[in-house]
Amino acid sequence: MWKKIRIFILLLILLIVAVNAYRDQNQDWSKPIIVMLHPVNADGRAATQSYIQSLNLSELNGAQAYLQQMSAQYRGQPIAIYFQLGRELKQLPPKVPQQATMLDNILWSLKFRFYAWKQHERADGSPSVTLYLNYYDPEKIKELKHSTALQKGRIASVNLFASKKQAEQNKIVLVHELLHAFGASDKYDLTTGQPIYPLGYAYPKQQPLFPQVKAELMAGYIPVSEQKSKMPDSLKQTLINEMTAIELGWKK
Ligand SMILES: [Zn+2]
């Protein structure tokens, strides 16, 4: 009896250690990175469907070039990162809970991982990260709910507009979430949405400090004064600062 319990406890400890070891694993940036994208028609509308049908990987060339350029600044050489368009999924990722308790969040993360695991049964190779792109018709919804990523599962549920006009904004959201999946954290104040100084600033040492001309990608907004900030028009108006580079493992 006691022997069994001891073995059980030992196995449990081993499991915890193994899980932690897995968690601590940073991305090996010297290897090619495959980012798998699965579009989802999130509102079931015909307009969204035709947008998904028209999706083209070349639209993401800008995002790829951006990541190559940013990583080269810190690593001396660009990362080899490739986007792949996977099949459209008919099932939506589990909805992110609003005003969630910690338990809600834990349950959601388990559900999301289960979802990813089920979708993955029909294998699409072995991507480094998988993004589920939930498209919404902008005619129907004016504001999107927050996207979320799980670093440990290297998966993200990304809410986007099904519109070519929103292509640049979509790219910003997509790369922001992608970096979450690689361990980067948000750098804006969760209550006000304002970038946090100095973490969330593209140029924290600039004199005078305002207006800033770029957003730090993980802060999402360009601070124009202490209380105000504006949305960047494209990835070109953003950069990845040193703090984020450290979180990603691009810089020691
Ligand atoms: Zn974020």
PDB file of C-alpha atoms and ligand atoms in Angstrom:
ATOM      1  CA  MET A   1       0.000   0.000   0.000  1.00  0.00           C
ATOM      2  CA  TRP A   2       2.599   2.599   1.121  1.00  0.00           C
ATOM      3  CA  LYS A   3       4.900   1.550  -1.639  1.00  0.00           C
ATOM      4  CA  LYS A   4       2.182   2.260  -4.196  1.00  0.00           C
ATOM      5  CA  ILE A   5       1.504   5.675  -2.728  1.00  0.00           C
ATOM      6  CA  ARG A   6       5.196   6.496  -2.779  1.00  0.00           C
ATOM      7  CA  ILE A   7       5.484   5.477  -6.404  1.00  0.00           C
ATOM      8  CA  PHE A   8       2.408   7.504  -7.231  1.00  0.00           C
ATOM      9  CA  ILE A   9       3.823  10.616  -5.544  1.00  0.00           C
ATOM     10  CA  LEU A  10       7.122  10.124  -7.302  1.00  0.00           C
ATOM     11  CA  LEU A  11       5.397   9.858 -10.659  1.00  0.00           C
ATOM     12  CA  LEU A  12       3.426  12.993  -9.880  1.00  0.00           C
ATOM     13  CA  ILE A  13       6.578  14.925  -9.092  1.00  0.00           C
ATOM     14  CA  LEU A  14       8.186  13.669 -12.283  1.00  0.00           C
ATOM     15  CA  LEU A  15       5.164  14.813 -14.247  1.00  0.00           C
ATOM     16  CA  ILE A  16       5.315  18.286 -12.707  1.00  0.00           C
ATOM     17  CA  VAL A  17       9.007  18.549 -13.478  1.00  0.00           C
ATOM     18  CA  ALA A  18       8.452  17.411 -17.048  1.00  0.00           C
ATOM     19  CA  VAL A  19       5.630  19.903 -17.563  1.00  0.00           C
ATOM     20  CA  ASN A  20       7.738  22.723 -16.137  1.00  0.00           C
ATOM     21  CA  ALA A  21      10.682  21.805 -18.304  1.00  0.00           C
ATOM     22  CA  TYR A  22       8.388  21.916 -21.313  1.00  0.00           C
ATOM     23  CA  ARG A  23       6.998  25.267 -20.237  1.00  0.00           C
ATOM     24  CA  ASP A  24      10.382  26.870 -19.852  1.00  0.00           C
ATOM     25  CA  GLN A  25      11.358  25.888 -23.329  1.00  0.00           C
ATOM     26  CA  ASN A  26      12.086  28.990 -25.325  1.00  0.00           C
ATOM     27  CA  GLN A  27      11.673  28.990 -29.032  1.00  0.00           C
ATOM     28  CA  ASP A  28      14.874  27.993 -30.809  1.00  0.00           C
ATOM     29  CA  TRP A  29      15.122  30.928 -33.199  1.00  0.00           C
ATOM     30  CA  SER A  30      17.994  29.450 -35.146  1.00  0.00           C
ATOM     31  CA  LYS A  31      15.540  26.955 -36.652  1.00  0.00           C
ATOM     32  CA  PRO A  32      12.888  27.772 -39.257  1.00  0.00           C
ATOM     33  CA  ILE A  33       9.565  28.838 -37.710  1.00  0.00           C
ATOM     34  CA  ILE A  34       6.329  27.728 -39.326  1.00  0.00           C
ATOM     35  CA  VAL A  35       3.245  29.749 -38.423  1.00  0.00           C
ATOM     36  CA  MET A  36       0.089  27.842 -39.326  1.00  0.00           C
ATOM     37  CA  LEU A  37      -3.028  29.922 -39.957  1.00  0.00           C
ATOM     38  CA  HIS A  38      -6.516  28.440 -39.849  1.00  0.00           C
ATOM     39  CA  PRO A  39      -9.293  30.794 -40.924  1.00  0.00           C
ATOM     40  CA  VAL A  40     -12.685  30.456 -39.252  1.00  0.00           C
ATOM     41  CA  ASN A  41     -15.929  32.072 -40.398  1.00  0.00           C
ATOM     42  CA  ALA A  42     -16.810  33.375 -36.939  1.00  0.00           C
ATOM     43  CA  ASP A  43     -20.160  35.015 -37.719  1.00  0.00           C
ATOM     44  CA  GLY A  44     -21.346  32.583 -40.356  1.00  0.00           C
ATOM     45  CA  ARG A  45     -22.024  35.362 -42.862  1.00  0.00           C
ATOM     46  CA  ALA A  46     -21.724  34.995 -46.631  1.00  0.00           C
ATOM     47  CA  ALA A  47     -19.527  38.106 -46.887  1.00  0.00           C
ATOM     48  CA  THR A  48     -17.123  36.615 -44.353  1.00  0.00           C
ATOM     49  CA  GLN A  49     -17.049  33.379 -46.318  1.00  0.00           C
ATOM     50  CA  SER A  50     -16.165  35.045 -49.587  1.00  0.00           C
ATOM     51  CA  TYR A  51     -13.455  37.007 -47.804  1.00  0.00           C
ATOM     52  CA  ILE A  52     -11.977  33.775 -46.435  1.00  0.00           C
ATOM     53  CA  GLN A  53     -12.085  32.273 -49.928  1.00  0.00           C
ATOM     54  CA  SER A  54     -10.107  35.242 -51.207  1.00  0.00           C
ATOM     55  CA  LEU A  55      -7.407  35.027 -48.533  1.00  0.00           C
ATOM     56  CA  ASN A  56      -3.932  35.038 -49.956  1.00  0.00           C
ATOM     57  CA  LEU A  57      -0.680  34.375 -48.168  1.00  0.00           C
ATOM     58  CA  SER A  58       1.112  37.090 -50.111  1.00  0.00           C
ATOM     59  CA  GLU A  59      -0.883  39.600 -48.031  1.00  0.00           C
ATOM     60  CA  LEU A  60       1.319  38.554 -45.136  1.00  0.00           C
ATOM     61  CA  ASN A  61       4.601  39.307 -46.900  1.00  0.00           C
ATOM     62  CA  GLY A  62       4.737  42.573 -44.990  1.00  0.00           C
ATOM     63  CA  ALA A  63       4.405  40.775 -41.657  1.00  0.00           C
ATOM     64  CA  GLN A  64       7.137  38.332 -42.591  1.00  0.00           C
ATOM     65  CA  ALA A  65       9.502  41.108 -43.680  1.00  0.00           C
ATOM     66  CA  TYR A  66       8.727  43.006 -40.470  1.00  0.00           C
ATOM     67  CA  LEU A  67       9.629  40.047 -38.258  1.00  0.00           C
ATOM     68  CA  GLN A  68      12.795  39.375 -40.240  1.00  0.00           C
ATOM     69  CA  GLN A  69      13.881  42.983 -39.977  1.00  0.00           C
ATOM     70  CA  MET A  70      13.048  43.362 -36.274  1.00  0.00           C
ATOM     71  CA  SER A  71      14.732  40.118 -35.288  1.00  0.00           C
ATOM     72  CA  ALA A  72      17.848  40.985 -37.296  1.00  0.00           C
ATOM     73  CA  GLN A  73      18.232  44.156 -35.242  1.00  0.00           C
ATOM     74  CA  TYR A  74      18.615  42.115 -32.075  1.00  0.00           C
ATOM     75  CA  ARG A  75      20.043  38.858 -33.285  1.00  0.00           C
ATOM     76  CA  GLY A  76      22.356  40.097 -36.002  1.00  0.00           C
ATOM     77  CA  GLN A  77      20.546  37.909 -38.495  1.00  0.00           C
ATOM     78  CA  PRO A  78      16.888  37.554 -39.403  1.00  0.00           C
ATOM     79  CA  ILE A  79      14.793  34.660 -38.164  1.00  0.00           C
ATOM     80  CA  ALA A  80      13.510  32.252 -40.802  1.00  0.00           C
ATOM     81  CA  ILE A  81       9.768  32.602 -40.383  1.00  0.00           C
ATOM     82  CA  TYR A  82       7.099  31.336 -42.758  1.00  0.00           C
ATOM     83  CA  PHE A  83       3.341  31.656 -42.757  1.00  0.00           C
ATOM     84  CA  GLN A  84       1.232  28.781 -43.991  1.00  0.00           C
ATOM     85  CA  LEU A  85      -2.433  28.937 -44.817  1.00  0.00           C
ATOM     86  CA  GLY A  86      -4.129  25.854 -43.397  1.00  0.00           C
ATOM     87  CA  ARG A  87      -7.614  24.579 -44.087  1.00  0.00           C
ATOM     88  CA  GLU A  88     -10.649  26.536 -42.986  1.00  0.00           C
ATOM     89  CA  LEU A  89     -12.117  25.225 -39.733  1.00  0.00           C
ATOM     90  CA  LYS A  90     -15.831  24.889 -39.239  1.00  0.00           C
ATOM     91  CA  GLN A  91     -15.695  24.897 -35.472  1.00  0.00           C
ATOM     92  CA  LEU A  92     -14.920  28.096 -33.569  1.00  0.00           C
ATOM     93  CA  PRO A  93     -12.282  28.160 -30.836  1.00  0.00           C
ATOM     94  CA  PRO A  94     -13.862  28.382 -27.358  1.00  0.00           C
ATOM     95  CA  LYS A  95     -14.992  31.932 -26.543  1.00  0.00           C
ATOM     96  CA  VAL A  96     -12.689  33.850 -24.225  1.00  0.00           C
ATOM     97  CA  PRO A  97     -14.541  34.491 -20.950  1.00  0.00           C
ATOM     98  CA  GLN A  98     -15.347  38.132 -20.147  1.00  0.00           C
ATOM     99  CA  GLN A  99     -14.631  39.510 -16.680  1.00  0.00           C
ATOM    100  CA  ALA A 100     -13.156  36.157 -15.910  1.00  0.00           C
ATOM    101  CA  THR A 101     -12.056  34.704 -12.609  1.00  0.00           C
ATOM    102  CA  MET A 102      -8.839  32.779 -12.455  1.00  0.00           C
ATOM    103  CA  LEU A 103     -10.790  29.527 -12.606  1.00  0.00           C
ATOM    104  CA  ASP A 104     -12.644  30.698 -15.744  1.00  0.00           C
ATOM    105  CA  ASN A 105      -9.292  31.395 -17.339  1.00  0.00           C
ATOM    106  CA  ILE A 106      -7.844  28.039 -16.401  1.00  0.00           C
ATOM    107  CA  LEU A 107     -10.913  26.233 -17.736  1.00  0.00           C
ATOM    108  CA  TRP A 108     -10.836  28.276 -20.905  1.00  0.00           C
ATOM    109  CA  SER A 109      -7.150  27.507 -21.486  1.00  0.00           C
ATOM    110  CA  LEU A 110      -7.835  23.791 -21.060  1.00  0.00           C
ATOM    111  CA  LYS A 111     -10.787  23.968 -23.454  1.00  0.00           C
ATOM    112  CA  PHE A 112      -8.711  25.874 -25.979  1.00  0.00           C
ATOM    113  CA  ARG A 113      -5.899  23.343 -25.812  1.00  0.00           C
ATOM    114  CA  PHE A 114      -8.367  20.531 -26.227  1.00  0.00           C
ATOM    115  CA  TYR A 115      -9.815  22.326 -29.248  1.00  0.00           C
ATOM    116  CA  ALA A 116      -6.326  22.719 -30.756  1.00  0.00           C
ATOM    117  CA  TRP A 117      -5.554  19.092 -30.091  1.00  0.00           C
ATOM    118  CA  LYS A 118      -8.791  17.911 -31.756  1.00  0.00           C
ATOM    119  CA  GLN A 119      -8.221  20.087 -34.830  1.00  0.00           C
ATOM    120  CA  HIS A 120      -4.696  18.832 -35.034  1.00  0.00           C
ATOM    121  CA  GLU A 121      -5.842  15.206 -35.350  1.00  0.00           C
ATOM    122  CA  ARG A 122      -6.074  15.869 -39.033  1.00  0.00           C
ATOM    123  CA  ALA A 123      -2.436  16.732 -39.181  1.00  0.00           C
ATOM    124  CA  ASP A 124      -1.129  19.756 -41.035  1.00  0.00           C
ATOM    125  CA  GLY A 125       2.539  19.002 -40.551  1.00  0.00           C
ATOM    126  CA  SER A 126       4.061  20.216 -37.333  1.00  0.00           C
ATOM    127  CA  PRO A 127       3.927  24.007 -37.142  1.00  0.00           C
ATOM    128  CA  SER A 128       5.818  25.960 -34.465  1.00  0.00           C
ATOM    129  CA  VAL A 129       2.699  27.995 -33.709  1.00  0.00           C
ATOM    130  CA  THR A 130      -0.936  27.750 -34.761  1.00  0.00           C
ATOM    131  CA  LEU A 131      -3.162  30.794 -35.056  1.00  0.00           C
ATOM    132  CA  TYR A 132      -6.925  30.430 -35.354  1.00  0.00           C
ATOM    133  CA  LEU A 133      -8.118  33.461 -37.290  1.00  0.00           C
ATOM    134  CA  ASN A 134     -11.728  34.263 -36.454  1.00  0.00           C
ATOM    135  CA  TYR A 135     -13.080  36.543 -39.157  1.00  0.00           C
ATOM    136  CA  TYR A 136     -16.024  38.876 -38.602  1.00  0.00           C
ATOM    137  CA  ASP A 137     -17.914  40.941 -41.158  1.00  0.00           C
ATOM    138  CA  PRO A 138     -17.241  44.629 -40.315  1.00  0.00           C
ATOM    139  CA  GLU A 139     -20.749  45.448 -41.597  1.00  0.00           C
ATOM    140  CA  LYS A 140     -22.115  43.522 -38.663  1.00  0.00           C
ATOM    141  CA  ILE A 141     -19.608  44.117 -35.867  1.00  0.00           C
ATOM    142  CA  LYS A 142     -17.878  47.442 -35.270  1.00  0.00           C
ATOM    143  CA  GLU A 143     -15.539  46.361 -32.517  1.00  0.00           C
ATOM    144  CA  LEU A 144     -13.778  43.076 -32.043  1.00  0.00           C
ATOM    145  CA  LYS A 145     -13.333  41.247 -28.772  1.00  0.00           C
ATOM    146  CA  HIS A 146      -9.816  40.791 -27.488  1.00  0.00           C
ATOM    147  CA  SER A 147      -7.704  38.093 -29.038  1.00  0.00           C
ATOM    148  CA  THR A 148      -5.832  35.700 -26.782  1.00  0.00           C
ATOM    149  CA  ALA A 149      -2.771  33.531 -27.022  1.00  0.00           C
ATOM    150  CA  LEU A 150      -1.430  30.687 -24.936  1.00  0.00           C
ATOM    151  CA  GLN A 151       2.314  30.680 -24.751  1.00  0.00           C
ATOM    152  CA  LYS A 152       2.455  27.179 -23.357  1.00  0.00           C
ATOM    153  CA  GLY A 153       0.370  25.687 -26.117  1.00  0.00           C
ATOM    154  CA  ARG A 154       1.837  27.959 -28.812  1.00  0.00           C
ATOM    155  CA  ILE A 155      -1.709  28.655 -29.971  1.00  0.00           C
ATOM    156  CA  ALA A 156      -3.718  31.834 -30.363  1.00  0.00           C
ATOM    157  CA  SER A 157      -7.308  32.729 -31.072  1.00  0.00           C
ATOM    158  CA  VAL A 158      -7.205  35.929 -33.129  1.00  0.00           C
ATOM    159  CA  ASN A 159     -10.257  38.063 -33.930  1.00  0.00           C
ATOM    160  CA  LEU A 160     -10.012  39.912 -37.238  1.00  0.00           C
ATOM    161  CA  PHE A 161     -12.151  41.847 -39.686  1.00  0.00           C
ATOM    162  CA  ALA A 162     -13.125  40.124 -42.909  1.00  0.00           C
ATOM    163  CA  SER A 163     -12.178  43.117 -45.015  1.00  0.00           C
ATOM    164  CA  LYS A 164      -9.314  44.072 -47.310  1.00  0.00           C
ATOM    165  CA  LYS A 165      -9.593  47.630 -45.954  1.00  0.00           C
ATOM    166  CA  GLN A 166      -8.634  46.296 -42.540  1.00  0.00           C
ATOM    167  CA  ALA A 167      -5.650  44.370 -43.883  1.00  0.00           C
ATOM    168  CA  GLU A 168      -3.054  46.555 -42.129  1.00  0.00           C
ATOM    169  CA  GLN A 169      -4.867  46.516 -38.775  1.00  0.00           C
ATOM    170  CA  ASN A 170      -5.344  42.766 -39.085  1.00  0.00           C
ATOM    171  CA  LYS A 171      -1.615  42.340 -39.620  1.00  0.00           C
ATOM    172  CA  ILE A 172      -0.820  44.319 -36.472  1.00  0.00           C
ATOM    173  CA  VAL A 173      -3.198  42.185 -34.385  1.00  0.00           C
ATOM    174  CA  LEU A 174      -1.907  38.982 -35.937  1.00  0.00           C
ATOM    175  CA  VAL A 175       1.771  39.718 -35.249  1.00  0.00           C
ATOM    176  CA  HIS A 176       0.955  41.002 -31.747  1.00  0.00           C
ATOM    177  CA  GLU A 177      -0.776  37.715 -30.899  1.00  0.00           C
ATOM    178  CA  LEU A 178       1.937  35.694 -32.575  1.00  0.00           C
ATOM    179  CA  LEU A 179       4.513  37.287 -30.282  1.00  0.00           C
ATOM    180  CA  HIS A 180       2.317  36.523 -27.264  1.00  0.00           C
ATOM    181  CA  ALA A 181       2.509  32.876 -28.272  1.00  0.00           C
ATOM    182  CA  PHE A 182       6.308  33.220 -28.152  1.00  0.00           C
ATOM    183  CA  GLY A 183       6.272  34.728 -24.660  1.00  0.00           C
ATOM    184  CA  ALA A 184       5.960  38.491 -25.172  1.00  0.00           C
ATOM    185  CA  SER A 185       3.676  40.260 -22.690  1.00  0.00           C
ATOM    186  CA  ASP A 186       1.248  43.158 -23.128  1.00  0.00           C
ATOM    187  CA  LYS A 187       2.722  46.578 -22.415  1.00  0.00           C
ATOM    188  CA  TYR A 188      -0.366  48.700 -21.985  1.00  0.00           C
ATOM    189  CA  ASP A 189      -2.403  49.565 -18.917  1.00  0.00           C
ATOM    190  CA  LEU A 190      -5.298  47.094 -18.855  1.00  0.00           C
ATOM    191  CA  THR A 191      -7.725  49.668 -17.418  1.00  0.00           C
ATOM    192  CA  THR A 192      -6.902  52.686 -19.602  1.00  0.00           C
ATOM    193  CA  GLY A 193      -5.402  51.047 -22.665  1.00  0.00           C
ATOM    194  CA  GLN A 194      -2.515  53.566 -22.481  1.00  0.00           C
ATOM    195  CA  PRO A 195       0.998  52.245 -23.201  1.00  0.00           C
ATOM    196  CA  ILE A 196       2.988  51.786 -19.988  1.00  0.00           C
ATOM    197  CA  TYR A 197       6.060  53.973 -19.602  1.00  0.00           C
ATOM    198  CA  PRO A 198       8.827  53.055 -20.342  1.00  0.00           C
ATOM    199  CA  LEU A 199       8.015  49.397 -21.202  1.00  0.00           C
ATOM    200  CA  GLY A 200       5.378  50.168 -23.823  1.00  0.00           C
ATOM    201  CA  TYR A 201       7.190  52.984 -25.597  1.00  0.00           C
ATOM    202  CA  ALA A 202       8.945  52.745 -28.926  1.00  0.00           C
ATOM    203  CA  TYR A 203      11.311  55.578 -27.961  1.00  0.00           C
ATOM    204  CA  PRO A 204      11.314  55.820 -24.157  1.00  0.00           C
ATOM    205  CA  LYS A 205      14.407  58.062 -24.116  1.00  0.00           C
ATOM    206  CA  GLN A 206      13.106  60.599 -26.629  1.00  0.00           C
ATOM    207  CA  GLN A 207      13.241  64.281 -25.538  1.00  0.00           C
ATOM    208  CA  PRO A 208      10.641  65.673 -25.339  1.00  0.00           C
ATOM    209  CA  LEU A 209       8.823  62.405 -24.791  1.00  0.00           C
ATOM    210  CA  PHE A 210       5.683  63.385 -26.729  1.00  0.00           C
ATOM    211  CA  PRO A 211       4.505  62.918 -29.338  1.00  0.00           C
ATOM    212  CA  GLN A 212       5.916  59.484 -30.110  1.00  0.00           C
ATOM    213  CA  VAL A 213       5.836  58.528 -33.786  1.00  0.00           C
ATOM    214  CA  LYS A 214       5.657  54.764 -33.392  1.00  0.00           C
ATOM    215  CA  ALA A 215       3.928  52.225 -31.204  1.00  0.00           C
ATOM    216  CA  GLU A 216       5.678  49.438 -29.389  1.00  0.00           C
ATOM    217  CA  LEU A 217       3.964  46.407 -30.895  1.00  0.00           C
ATOM    218  CA  MET A 218       3.021  44.820 -27.557  1.00  0.00           C
ATOM    219  CA  ALA A 219       1.607  48.140 -26.299  1.00  0.00           C
ATOM    220  CA  GLY A 220      -0.446  48.406 -29.457  1.00  0.00           C
ATOM    221  CA  TYR A 221      -0.879  52.183 -29.456  1.00  0.00           C
ATOM    222  CA  ILE A 222       1.216  55.268 -30.185  1.00  0.00           C
ATOM    223  CA  PRO A 223       1.293  57.506 -27.104  1.00  0.00           C
ATOM    224  CA  VAL A 224       0.774  61.102 -28.235  1.00  0.00           C
ATOM    225  CA  SER A 225       0.508  62.543 -24.724  1.00  0.00           C
ATOM    226  CA  GLU A 226       0.376  61.229 -21.195  1.00  0.00           C
ATOM    227  CA  GLN A 227      -3.346  60.470 -21.472  1.00  0.00           C
ATOM    228  CA  LYS A 228      -3.836  59.998 -25.191  1.00  0.00           C
ATOM    229  CA  SER A 229      -2.717  57.466 -27.704  1.00  0.00           C
ATOM    230  CA  LYS A 230      -3.659  56.532 -31.243  1.00  0.00           C
ATOM    231  CA  MET A 231      -3.778  53.416 -33.328  1.00  0.00           C
ATOM    232  CA  PRO A 232      -0.882  52.816 -35.705  1.00  0.00           C
ATOM    233  CA  ASP A 233      -1.915  52.669 -39.386  1.00  0.00           C
ATOM    234  CA  SER A 234       0.338  49.753 -40.205  1.00  0.00           C
ATOM    235  CA  LEU A 235       3.201  47.636 -38.910  1.00  0.00           C
ATOM    236  CA  LYS A 236       5.542  50.297 -40.311  1.00  0.00           C
ATOM    237  CA  GLN A 237       4.377  52.587 -37.496  1.00  0.00           C
ATOM    238  CA  THR A 238       5.385  50.049 -34.880  1.00  0.00           C
ATOM    239  CA  LEU A 239       8.546  48.468 -33.570  1.00  0.00           C
ATOM    240  CA  ILE A 240       9.579  45.766 -31.138  1.00  0.00           C
ATOM    241  CA  ASN A 241      11.489  47.284 -28.235  1.00  0.00           C
ATOM    242  CA  GLU A 242      14.303  45.808 -26.220  1.00  0.00           C
ATOM    243  CA  MET A 243      12.076  44.550 -23.413  1.00  0.00           C
ATOM    244  CA  THR A 244       9.927  42.537 -25.825  1.00  0.00           C
ATOM    245  CA  ALA A 245      13.059  41.281 -27.594  1.00  0.00           C
ATOM    246  CA  ILE A 246      14.320  39.946 -24.253  1.00  0.00           C
ATOM    247  CA  GLU A 247      11.012  38.207 -23.557  1.00  0.00           C
ATOM    248  CA  LEU A 248      11.116  36.595 -26.978  1.00  0.00           C
ATOM    249  CA  GLY A 249      14.667  35.391 -26.463  1.00  0.00           C
ATOM    250  CA  TRP A 250      16.006  37.588 -29.269  1.00  0.00           C
ATOM    251  CA  LYS A 251      18.255  39.433 -26.859  1.00  0.00           C
ATOM    252  CA  LYS A 252      20.053  38.332 -23.708  1.00  0.00           C
TER     253      LYS A 252
HETATM  254 ZN    ZN B   1      -1.946  41.419 -26.194  1.00  0.00          ZN
END
